């Protein structure tokens, strides 16, 4: 389905996007200071991880296995296993096998610090894939991976704070910033002819900046936000907040939160009390748990945005690989990003020729960015042979080109999703 022409002029959209990205560059002062403090010790604290020649090489997987996004994890772990099997069947890593070691953040900042500490100091990994939520990823980065000098690649962390994080080039992500998604969401809402909305968002590192970017762009494009409420997570009821949000009878409720936390509760209460019947959300709400608990019929006019992937040979190849191993890739969120992150982590180690943490960090851009011979999903053996021959490679991922900028960000694309039966269906890509 083609997204119809924006209600905003192209020039206006460009200005709004620039405004959104400028917002990301600001960051939160407190977090920048913390990151700067940890960065001062990063070089001196970094210690190379070592593995015997021909021995197994560990790669850390720092995932929010339990907590508000637990329902996302099983298919993402399948992507980890898919990449691990491909690597080991295709010659292994550094002459031995790649072994993934999983740490559970429990969906909490302290849990992220504890799990990352174990991966880095006990398991002695040279690279960490994860975390997934922005808050847990930032906590692990600031407290552990940056001061320890360990490369960290997140498949899903979207907070704008990563763009300005003083990380000594140790922290990367392969999804676009929420500063970008907020602008894209505003464009989509306006394109759907929705001129008035209420906005509520969770008080966390993921939802707050995304909501700010959306609100700025939506109002600049001519939309009206009738009420805006920041809410706390894990409340038993949001009746008071919903009363405020529904007071002026807006056309829809924009809800930016995790379905596994406040999101489902808010949607359920809004429907039960006849306050809203149309909901607009982002990837945190695009969770099968929402459909299971609310019902597809109650969400038939709702829609969502989420990081996605453009059509490409690489995307097609990944879909074939995943489907062959796990029956279907349909409606399994972030599986491509997870696969790409694990492959990039392993390619960086192989290119470095050792588990020396500084060398692994420096090798990431060499295998991810042009120039070099293209490497697609399923081509580990080819990549390994080219690296051994001293040739440059350029990994083209399941979710797009992995061209990292100076901040460790990639452009990425955003998809438009609707509820289709018992799952979500992408009906187009949204471009600013």
CSV table of C-alpha atoms in Angstrom, one decimal:
chain,number,residue,atom,x,y,z
A,1,UNK,CA,0.0,0.0,0.0
A,2,UNK,CA,1.5,3.4,-0.9
A,3,UNK,CA,1.4,6.1,1.7
A,4,UNK,CA,-0.5,9.0,0.2
A,5,UNK,CA,1.0,12.4,-0.4
A,6,UNK,CA,1.8,14.2,2.8
A,7,UNK,CA,-0.4,17.1,4.0
A,8,UNK,CA,2.8,18.9,4.7
A,9,UNK,CA,4.9,20.3,1.9
A,10,UNK,CA,8.2,18.5,1.3
A,11,UNK,CA,10.2,21.5,2.4
A,12,UNK,CA,8.3,21.7,5.6
A,13,UNK,CA,8.9,18.0,6.3
A,14,UNK,CA,12.6,18.5,5.8
A,15,UNK,CA,12.6,21.4,8.3
A,16,UNK,CA,10.7,19.3,10.8
A,17,UNK,CA,13.1,16.4,10.4
A,18,UNK,CA,16.0,18.7,11.0
A,19,UNK,CA,14.3,20.0,14.1
A,20,UNK,CA,13.8,16.4,15.4
A,21,UNK,CA,17.4,15.5,14.8
A,22,UNK,CA,18.5,18.7,16.5
A,23,UNK,CA,16.4,17.7,19.5
A,24,UNK,CA,18.3,14.4,19.6
A,25,UNK,CA,21.6,16.2,19.6
A,26,UNK,CA,20.7,18.0,22.8
A,27,UNK,CA,20.3,14.8,24.9
A,28,UNK,CA,19.9,14.9,28.7
A,29,UNK,CA,22.6,16.8,30.5
A,30,UNK,CA,22.8,14.4,33.4
A,31,UNK,CA,23.3,11.4,31.1
A,32,UNK,CA,25.9,13.2,29.1
A,33,UNK,CA,27.8,14.0,32.2
A,34,UNK,CA,27.6,10.4,33.4
A,35,UNK,CA,28.8,9.2,30.0
A,36,UNK,CA,31.6,11.7,29.9
A,37,UNK,CA,32.8,10.6,33.3
A,38,UNK,CA,32.9,6.9,32.3
A,39,UNK,CA,34.6,7.8,29.0
A,40,UNK,CA,37.5,9.3,30.9
A,41,UNK,CA,38.5,5.9,32.2
A,42,UNK,CA,37.5,3.8,29.1
A,43,UNK,CA,41.0,3.6,27.6
A,44,UNK,CA,42.8,2.8,30.8
A,45,UNK,CA,40.2,0.3,32.0
A,46,UNK,CA,40.0,-1.6,28.7
A,47,UNK,CA,41.6,-5.1,29.0
A,48,UNK,CA,41.9,-7.3,26.0
A,49,UNK,CA,39.9,-10.6,26.1
A,50,UNK,CA,42.0,-13.5,25.0
A,51,UNK,CA,41.2,-16.9,23.6
A,52,UNK,CA,43.6,-19.8,22.8
A,53,UNK,CA,44.2,-20.4,19.1
A,54,UNK,CA,41.5,-22.7,17.8
A,55,UNK,CA,39.5,-22.4,21.0
A,56,UNK,CA,35.9,-21.2,21.3
A,57,UNK,CA,35.2,-17.5,21.2
A,58,UNK,CA,32.4,-16.1,23.3
A,59,UNK,CA,30.0,-13.4,22.2
A,60,UNK,CA,27.8,-11.7,24.8
A,61,UNK,CA,24.0,-11.5,24.2
A,62,UNK,CA,22.5,-9.0,26.6
A,63,UNK,CA,18.8,-9.2,26.2
A,64,UNK,CA,15.7,-8.2,28.2
A,65,UNK,CA,14.6,-11.8,28.5
A,66,UNK,CA,12.2,-11.0,31.3
A,67,UNK,CA,10.3,-7.8,31.9
A,68,UNK,CA,8.0,-5.6,29.8
A,69,UNK,CA,9.3,-6.9,26.4
A,70,UNK,CA,9.6,-10.6,27.3
A,71,UNK,CA,7.1,-11.6,24.5
A,72,UNK,CA,9.5,-10.1,21.9
A,73,UNK,CA,12.4,-12.4,22.9
A,74,UNK,CA,11.8,-16.0,21.7
A,75,UNK,CA,11.9,-15.2,17.9
A,76,UNK,CA,14.8,-12.8,18.5
A,77,UNK,CA,16.7,-15.6,20.2
A,78,UNK,CA,15.9,-17.8,17.2
A,79,UNK,CA,17.8,-15.2,15.1
A,80,UNK,CA,20.8,-15.4,17.5
A,81,UNK,CA,20.7,-19.2,17.0
A,82,UNK,CA,20.4,-18.9,13.2
A,83,UNK,CA,23.5,-16.6,13.0
A,84,UNK,CA,25.4,-18.8,15.4
A,85,UNK,CA,24.7,-22.0,13.4
A,86,UNK,CA,25.6,-20.3,10.1
A,87,UNK,CA,28.9,-19.1,11.6
A,88,UNK,CA,29.9,-22.4,13.1
A,89,UNK,CA,28.8,-24.4,10.0
A,90,UNK,CA,30.8,-22.0,7.8
A,91,UNK,CA,34.2,-22.4,9.4
A,92,UNK,CA,33.6,-21.0,12.9
A,93,UNK,CA,35.2,-17.9,14.5
A,94,UNK,CA,39.0,-17.4,14.9
A,95,UNK,CA,39.6,-21.1,14.1
A,96,UNK,CA,37.2,-22.4,16.7
A,97,UNK,CA,33.5,-22.2,17.4
A,98,UNK,CA,31.4,-19.1,18.3
A,99,UNK,CA,29.6,-19.6,21.6
A,100,UNK,CA,26.9,-17.1,22.6
A,101,UNK,CA,26.5,-16.3,26.3
A,102,UNK,CA,23.2,-14.8,27.3
A,103,UNK,CA,22.7,-12.3,30.1
A,104,UNK,CA,19.2,-11.2,31.2
A,105,UNK,CA,18.7,-7.6,32.1
A,106,UNK,CA,15.3,-8.4,33.7
A,107,UNK,CA,14.1,-5.3,31.9
A,108,UNK,CA,15.7,-3.1,34.6
A,109,UNK,CA,18.7,-0.8,34.7
A,110,UNK,CA,20.3,-2.5,37.7
A,111,UNK,CA,19.7,-5.9,36.1
A,112,UNK,CA,21.4,-4.6,32.9
A,113,UNK,CA,24.4,-3.5,34.9
A,114,UNK,CA,24.7,-6.8,36.7
A,115,UNK,CA,24.3,-8.9,33.6
A,116,UNK,CA,26.7,-6.8,31.6
A,117,UNK,CA,29.3,-7.0,34.3
A,118,UNK,CA,29.1,-10.8,34.3
A,119,UNK,CA,29.5,-10.9,30.5
A,120,UNK,CA,32.4,-8.6,30.5
A,121,UNK,CA,34.3,-9.5,33.7
A,122,UNK,CA,33.4,-13.2,34.2
A,123,UNK,CA,32.7,-14.5,30.7
A,124,UNK,CA,35.4,-12.1,29.3
A,125,UNK,CA,33.5,-11.4,26.0
A,126,UNK,CA,35.1,-9.1,23.4
A,127,UNK,CA,31.8,-7.8,22.2
A,128,UNK,CA,28.2,-7.5,23.5
A,129,UNK,CA,25.0,-7.7,21.4
A,130,UNK,CA,22.3,-5.7,23.2
A,131,UNK,CA,20.6,-4.6,25.2
A,132,UNK,CA,17.2,-4.1,23.7
A,133,UNK,CA,15.3,-1.4,25.7
A,134,UNK,CA,16.9,2.0,25.6
A,135,UNK,CA,17.1,2.3,29.4
A,136,UNK,CA,18.8,-1.0,29.9
A,137,UNK,CA,21.2,-0.4,27.0
A,138,UNK,CA,22.2,3.0,28.3
A,139,UNK,CA,22.7,1.6,31.8
A,140,UNK,CA,25.0,-1.2,30.6
A,141,UNK,CA,26.9,1.2,28.3
A,142,UNK,CA,27.6,3.9,30.9
A,143,UNK,CA,28.4,1.5,33.8
A,144,UNK,CA,30.1,-1.4,32.1
A,145,UNK,CA,30.9,-1.5,28.4
A,146,UNK,CA,32.3,2.0,27.9
A,147,UNK,CA,34.6,2.0,30.9
A,148,UNK,CA,35.7,-1.6,30.2
A,149,UNK,CA,36.3,-0.8,26.5
A,150,UNK,CA,34.0,-3.4,25.1
A,151,UNK,CA,32.2,-3.0,21.8
A,152,UNK,CA,28.4,-2.9,22.3
A,153,UNK,CA,25.9,-3.3,19.4
A,154,UNK,CA,22.2,-2.9,20.1
A,155,UNK,CA,19.6,-4.3,17.7
A,156,UNK,CA,16.8,-2.1,19.0
A,157,UNK,CA,17.7,0.7,21.4
A,158,UNK,CA,16.2,3.9,19.9
A,159,UNK,CA,16.7,6.7,22.4
A,160,UNK,CA,18.2,9.9,20.9
A,161,UNK,CA,20.7,9.9,23.9
A,162,UNK,CA,22.8,7.4,22.0
A,163,UNK,CA,23.6,9.9,19.3
A,164,UNK,CA,25.4,12.2,21.7
A,165,UNK,CA,26.7,9.5,24.1
A,166,UNK,CA,30.4,10.0,24.8
A,167,UNK,CA,31.4,6.4,24.3
A,168,UNK,CA,34.8,6.4,22.7
A,169,UNK,CA,33.2,4.7,19.7
A,170,UNK,CA,32.3,1.6,21.6
A,171,UNK,CA,28.5,1.8,21.3
A,172,UNK,CA,26.5,1.3,18.1
A,173,UNK,CA,22.9,0.5,17.1
A,174,UNK,CA,21.2,-0.6,14.0
A,175,UNK,CA,17.8,1.1,14.3
A,176,UNK,CA,17.0,4.7,13.6
A,177,UNK,CA,16.8,7.2,16.5
A,178,UNK,CA,13.4,8.0,18.1
A,179,UNK,CA,14.0,11.6,17.0
A,180,UNK,CA,13.5,10.3,13.5
A,181,UNK,CA,10.7,8.0,14.3
A,182,UNK,CA,8.8,10.7,16.1
A,183,UNK,CA,8.9,12.9,13.0
A,184,UNK,CA,7.8,10.1,10.8
A,185,UNK,CA,4.9,9.2,13.1
A,186,UNK,CA,3.7,12.7,13.0
A,187,UNK,CA,3.8,12.7,9.2
A,188,UNK,CA,1.8,9.4,9.1
A,189,UNK,CA,-0.9,10.7,11.5
A,190,UNK,CA,-1.3,13.8,9.4
A,191,UNK,CA,-1.4,11.8,6.2
A,192,UNK,CA,-4.3,9.8,7.7
A,193,UNK,CA,-6.2,13.0,8.0
A,194,UNK,CA,-6.1,13.0,11.8
A,195,UNK,CA,-6.0,16.6,13.0
A,196,UNK,CA,-6.5,16.3,16.7
A,197,UNK,CA,-5.0,13.7,19.1
A,198,UNK,CA,-4.3,13.3,22.8
A,199,UNK,CA,-0.8,12.1,23.7
A,200,UNK,CA,0.4,10.0,26.6
A,201,UNK,CA,3.8,8.4,27.1
A,202,UNK,CA,5.7,6.5,29.7
A,203,UNK,CA,8.2,8.2,31.8
A,204,UNK,CA,11.3,6.3,30.5
A,205,UNK,CA,14.3,6.7,28.1
A,206,UNK,CA,12.4,5.2,25.2
A,207,UNK,CA,9.0,6.9,25.3
A,208,UNK,CA,9.8,10.5,26.5
A,209,UNK,CA,12.1,11.6,23.6
A,210,UNK,CA,9.9,9.9,21.0
A,211,UNK,CA,6.9,11.7,22.3
A,212,UNK,CA,8.7,15.0,22.3
A,213,UNK,CA,9.8,14.5,18.6
A,214,UNK,CA,6.2,13.5,17.6
A,215,UNK,CA,4.6,16.5,19.4
A,216,UNK,CA,6.9,19.0,17.9
A,217,UNK,CA,6.5,17.7,14.3
A,218,UNK,CA,2.8,17.1,14.6
A,219,UNK,CA,2.0,20.6,15.8
A,220,UNK,CA,4.4,22.1,13.2
A,221,UNK,CA,2.5,20.3,10.6
A,222,UNK,CA,-0.8,21.8,11.7
A,223,UNK,CA,-2.1,19.1,14.1
A,224,UNK,CA,-3.5,19.9,17.5
A,225,UNK,CA,-2.7,18.0,20.7
A,226,UNK,CA,-5.7,18.5,23.0
A,227,UNK,CA,-4.0,17.0,26.0
A,228,UNK,CA,-0.5,15.6,26.8
A,229,UNK,CA,0.2,13.4,29.9
A,230,UNK,CA,3.4,11.7,30.9
A,231,UNK,CA,2.5,8.6,32.9
A,232,UNK,CA,4.4,6.3,35.3
A,233,UNK,CA,4.9,2.7,34.5
A,234,UNK,CA,3.4,-0.3,36.3
A,235,UNK,CA,0.3,1.5,37.7
A,236,UNK,CA,-2.8,-0.6,38.4
A,237,UNK,CA,-5.1,2.0,36.8
A,238,UNK,CA,-4.8,5.0,34.5
A,239,UNK,CA,-8.4,6.2,34.9
A,240,UNK,CA,-7.4,9.7,36.0
A,241,UNK,CA,-4.9,10.2,33.2
A,242,UNK,CA,-7.5,8.9,30.6
A,243,UNK,CA,-10.1,11.3,31.9
A,244,UNK,CA,-7.8,14.2,31.2
A,245,UNK,CA,-6.8,12.9,27.8
A,246,UNK,CA,-10.4,12.3,26.6
A,247,UNK,CA,-11.9,15.6,27.9
A,248,UNK,CA,-11.8,17.5,24.6
A,249,UNK,CA,-12.8,14.5,22.5
A,250,UNK,CA,-9.8,14.2,20.2
A,251,UNK,CA,-9.9,11.8,17.2
A,252,UNK,CA,-7.4,9.3,18.6
A,253,UNK,CA,-5.0,8.6,21.4
A,254,UNK,CA,-1.3,8.5,20.6
A,255,UNK,CA,0.2,6.1,23.1
A,256,UNK,CA,3.9,5.6,23.4
A,257,UNK,CA,4.8,2.9,25.8
A,258,UNK,CA,5.5,-0.8,26.1
A,259,UNK,CA,2.5,-3.1,25.7
A,260,UNK,CA,3.9,-5.4,28.3
A,261,UNK,CA,4.0,-2.5,30.8
A,262,UNK,CA,1.5,0.4,30.8
A,263,UNK,CA,0.4,0.1,27.2
A,264,UNK,CA,-2.1,-2.7,27.3
A,265,UNK,CA,-3.6,-1.4,30.6
A,266,UNK,CA,-4.3,2.0,29.1
A,267,UNK,CA,-5.9,0.7,25.9
A,268,UNK,CA,-8.1,-1.7,27.9
A,269,UNK,CA,-9.3,0.9,30.3
A,270,UNK,CA,-9.9,3.4,27.5
A,271,UNK,CA,-12.1,0.9,25.7
A,272,UNK,CA,-14.0,-0.3,28.7
A,273,UNK,CA,-14.9,3.3,29.6
A,274,UNK,CA,-15.7,4.4,26.1
A,275,UNK,CA,-13.1,7.1,26.1
A,276,UNK,CA,-11.1,6.1,23.0
A,277,UNK,CA,-11.6,3.6,20.2
A,278,UNK,CA,-8.6,4.5,18.0
A,279,UNK,CA,-5.0,4.1,19.1
A,280,UNK,CA,-1.8,5.1,17.5
A,281,UNK,CA,1.5,3.6,18.7
A,282,UNK,CA,5.1,2.8,18.0
A,283,UNK,CA,7.2,-0.4,18.1
A,284,UNK,CA,6.8,-0.7,21.9
A,285,UNK,CA,3.1,-1.1,21.4
A,286,UNK,CA,3.4,-3.4,18.4
A,287,UNK,CA,3.4,-6.5,20.5
A,288,UNK,CA,1.2,-9.6,20.0
A,289,UNK,CA,0.3,-9.4,23.6
A,290,UNK,CA,-1.8,-6.3,22.8
A,291,UNK,CA,-3.8,-8.2,20.3
A,292,UNK,CA,-4.2,-11.2,22.5
A,293,UNK,CA,-5.5,-9.1,25.4
A,294,UNK,CA,-7.5,-6.5,23.6
A,295,UNK,CA,-8.8,-8.4,20.5
A,296,UNK,CA,-8.2,-7.6,16.9
A,297,UNK,CA,-11.7,-6.2,16.4
A,298,UNK,CA,-11.0,-3.5,19.0
A,299,UNK,CA,-7.9,-2.4,17.1
A,300,UNK,CA,-9.1,-2.4,13.5
A,301,UNK,CA,-8.8,1.4,13.2
A,302,UNK,CA,-5.5,1.7,15.0
A,303,UNK,CA,-2.1,1.8,13.5
A,304,UNK,CA,1.6,1.8,14.5
A,305,UNK,CA,5.1,2.6,13.3
A,306,UNK,CA,8.2,0.5,13.8
A,307,UNK,CA,11.7,0.2,12.5
A,308,UNK,CA,11.6,-1.9,9.4
A,309,UNK,CA,13.6,-2.9,6.3
A,310,UNK,CA,13.5,-1.9,2.7
A,311,UNK,CA,13.1,-4.6,0.0
A,312,UNK,CA,16.5,-6.0,-1.0
A,313,UNK,CA,18.3,-9.2,-2.0
A,314,UNK,CA,19.7,-9.3,1.6
A,315,UNK,CA,16.2,-9.0,3.2
A,316,UNK,CA,14.9,-11.7,0.9
A,317,UNK,CA,17.8,-14.0,1.7
A,318,UNK,CA,17.3,-13.5,5.4
A,319,UNK,CA,13.6,-14.3,5.1
A,320,UNK,CA,14.4,-17.5,3.3
A,321,UNK,CA,17.0,-18.5,6.0
A,322,UNK,CA,14.7,-17.7,8.9
A,323,UNK,CA,11.7,-19.3,7.4
A,324,UNK,CA,13.6,-22.5,6.5
A,325,UNK,CA,14.7,-22.8,10.2
A,326,UNK,CA,11.6,-21.5,12.0
A,327,UNK,CA,8.7,-21.9,9.6
A,328,UNK,CA,7.9,-18.2,9.2
A,329,UNK,CA,9.4,-14.8,9.6
A,330,UNK,CA,6.0,-13.1,9.4
A,331,UNK,CA,5.2,-10.6,12.2
A,332,UNK,CA,8.3,-11.4,14.2
A,333,UNK,CA,9.5,-8.0,15.4
A,334,UNK,CA,13.3,-7.2,15.3
A,335,UNK,CA,14.4,-10.6,14.1
A,336,UNK,CA,16.4,-9.1,11.2
A,337,UNK,CA,18.0,-6.5,13.4
A,338,UNK,CA,19.1,-9.2,15.9
A,339,UNK,CA,20.6,-11.4,13.1
A,340,UNK,CA,22.5,-8.4,11.7
A,341,UNK,CA,23.9,-7.4,15.1
A,342,UNK,CA,25.2,-10.9,15.8
A,343,UNK,CA,26.7,-11.2,12.3
A,344,UNK,CA,28.4,-7.8,12.7
A,345,UNK,CA,29.8,-8.7,16.1
A,346,UNK,CA,31.3,-11.9,14.7
A,347,UNK,CA,32.6,-10.2,11.5
A,348,UNK,CA,34.3,-7.6,13.7
A,349,UNK,CA,36.0,-10.3,15.8
A,350,UNK,CA,37.1,-12.3,12.7
A,351,UNK,CA,38.4,-9.1,11.0
A,352,UNK,CA,40.3,-8.2,14.1
A,353,UNK,CA,42.0,-11.6,14.0
A,354,UNK,CA,41.8,-11.8,17.8
A,355,UNK,CA,39.5,-11.0,20.8
A,356,UNK,CA,41.6,-7.9,21.6
A,357,UNK,CA,38.8,-5.4,22.5
A,358,UNK,CA,40.3,-2.3,20.9
A,359,UNK,CA,41.0,-4.2,17.6
A,360,UNK,CA,37.4,-5.6,17.6
A,361,UNK,CA,36.0,-2.1,18.1
A,362,UNK,CA,38.1,-0.7,15.3
A,363,UNK,CA,37.2,-3.6,12.9
A,364,UNK,CA,33.4,-3.0,13.1
A,365,UNK,CA,33.4,-0.1,10.7
A,366,UNK,CA,35.7,-1.9,8.4
A,367,UNK,CA,33.3,-4.8,7.9
A,368,UNK,CA,30.1,-2.7,8.0
A,369,UNK,CA,30.8,0.4,5.9
A,370,UNK,CA,31.7,0.7,2.2
A,371,UNK,CA,33.9,0.1,0.3
A,372,UNK,CA,34.3,-3.7,0.1
A,373,UNK,CA,32.8,-6.8,-1.5
A,374,UNK,CA,29.1,-7.2,-0.5
A,375,UNK,CA,28.3,-9.8,2.1
A,376,UNK,CA,24.7,-10.9,2.4
A,377,UNK,CA,22.9,-13.0,5.1
A,378,UNK,CA,24.0,-16.6,4.7
A,379,UNK,CA,27.4,-15.7,3.4
A,380,UNK,CA,29.6,-16.1,6.5
A,381,UNK,CA,31.9,-18.6,4.8
A,382,UNK,CA,32.5,-16.2,1.9
A,383,UNK,CA,33.2,-13.4,4.3
A,384,UNK,CA,35.6,-15.5,6.3
A,385,UNK,CA,37.5,-16.4,3.1
A,386,UNK,CA,37.7,-12.8,1.9
A,387,UNK,CA,39.0,-11.6,5.3
A,388,UNK,CA,41.6,-14.4,5.4
A,389,UNK,CA,42.7,-13.2,1.9
A,390,UNK,CA,43.1,-9.6,3.1
A,391,UNK,CA,40.1,-8.3,1.1
A,392,UNK,CA,37.7,-5.6,2.2
A,393,UNK,CA,34.1,-6.6,2.9
A,394,UNK,CA,30.9,-4.6,3.2
A,395,UNK,CA,28.1,-6.3,5.1
A,396,UNK,CA,24.6,-5.7,3.6
A,397,UNK,CA,22.2,-6.6,6.3
A,398,UNK,CA,18.7,-8.1,6.5
A,399,UNK,CA,17.4,-4.7,7.6
A,400,UNK,CA,19.4,-2.5,5.2
A,401,UNK,CA,22.9,-1.2,4.6
A,402,UNK,CA,25.0,-1.0,7.8
A,403,UNK,CA,26.6,2.4,7.1
A,404,UNK,CA,27.4,3.7,10.5
A,405,UNK,CA,27.9,7.5,10.9
A,406,UNK,CA,30.3,9.2,13.3
A,407,UNK,CA,27.9,8.6,16.2
A,408,UNK,CA,27.4,4.9,15.6
A,409,UNK,CA,23.9,5.4,14.1
A,410,UNK,CA,22.4,4.2,10.8
A,411,UNK,CA,19.6,5.9,8.8
A,412,UNK,CA,17.2,3.0,8.8
A,413,UNK,CA,13.5,3.0,7.6
A,414,UNK,CA,10.2,3.1,9.4
A,415,UNK,CA,7.2,0.9,8.6
A,416,UNK,CA,3.5,1.6,8.8
A,417,UNK,CA,1.7,-1.4,10.5
A,418,UNK,CA,-2.0,-2.3,11.1
A,419,UNK,CA,-3.7,-5.2,12.9
A,420,UNK,CA,-4.5,-8.0,10.5
A,421,UNK,CA,-6.2,-10.9,12.1
A,422,UNK,CA,-4.1,-12.1,15.0
A,423,UNK,CA,-0.9,-10.3,13.9
A,424,UNK,CA,0.5,-7.0,12.5
A,425,UNK,CA,0.8,-6.3,8.8
A,426,UNK,CA,3.1,-3.8,7.2
A,427,UNK,CA,1.2,-1.8,4.7
A,428,UNK,CA,4.0,0.6,3.6
A,429,UNK,CA,7.1,2.5,4.5
A,430,UNK,CA,6.9,6.1,5.7
A,431,UNK,CA,9.4,8.6,4.4
A,432,UNK,CA,9.8,12.2,5.7
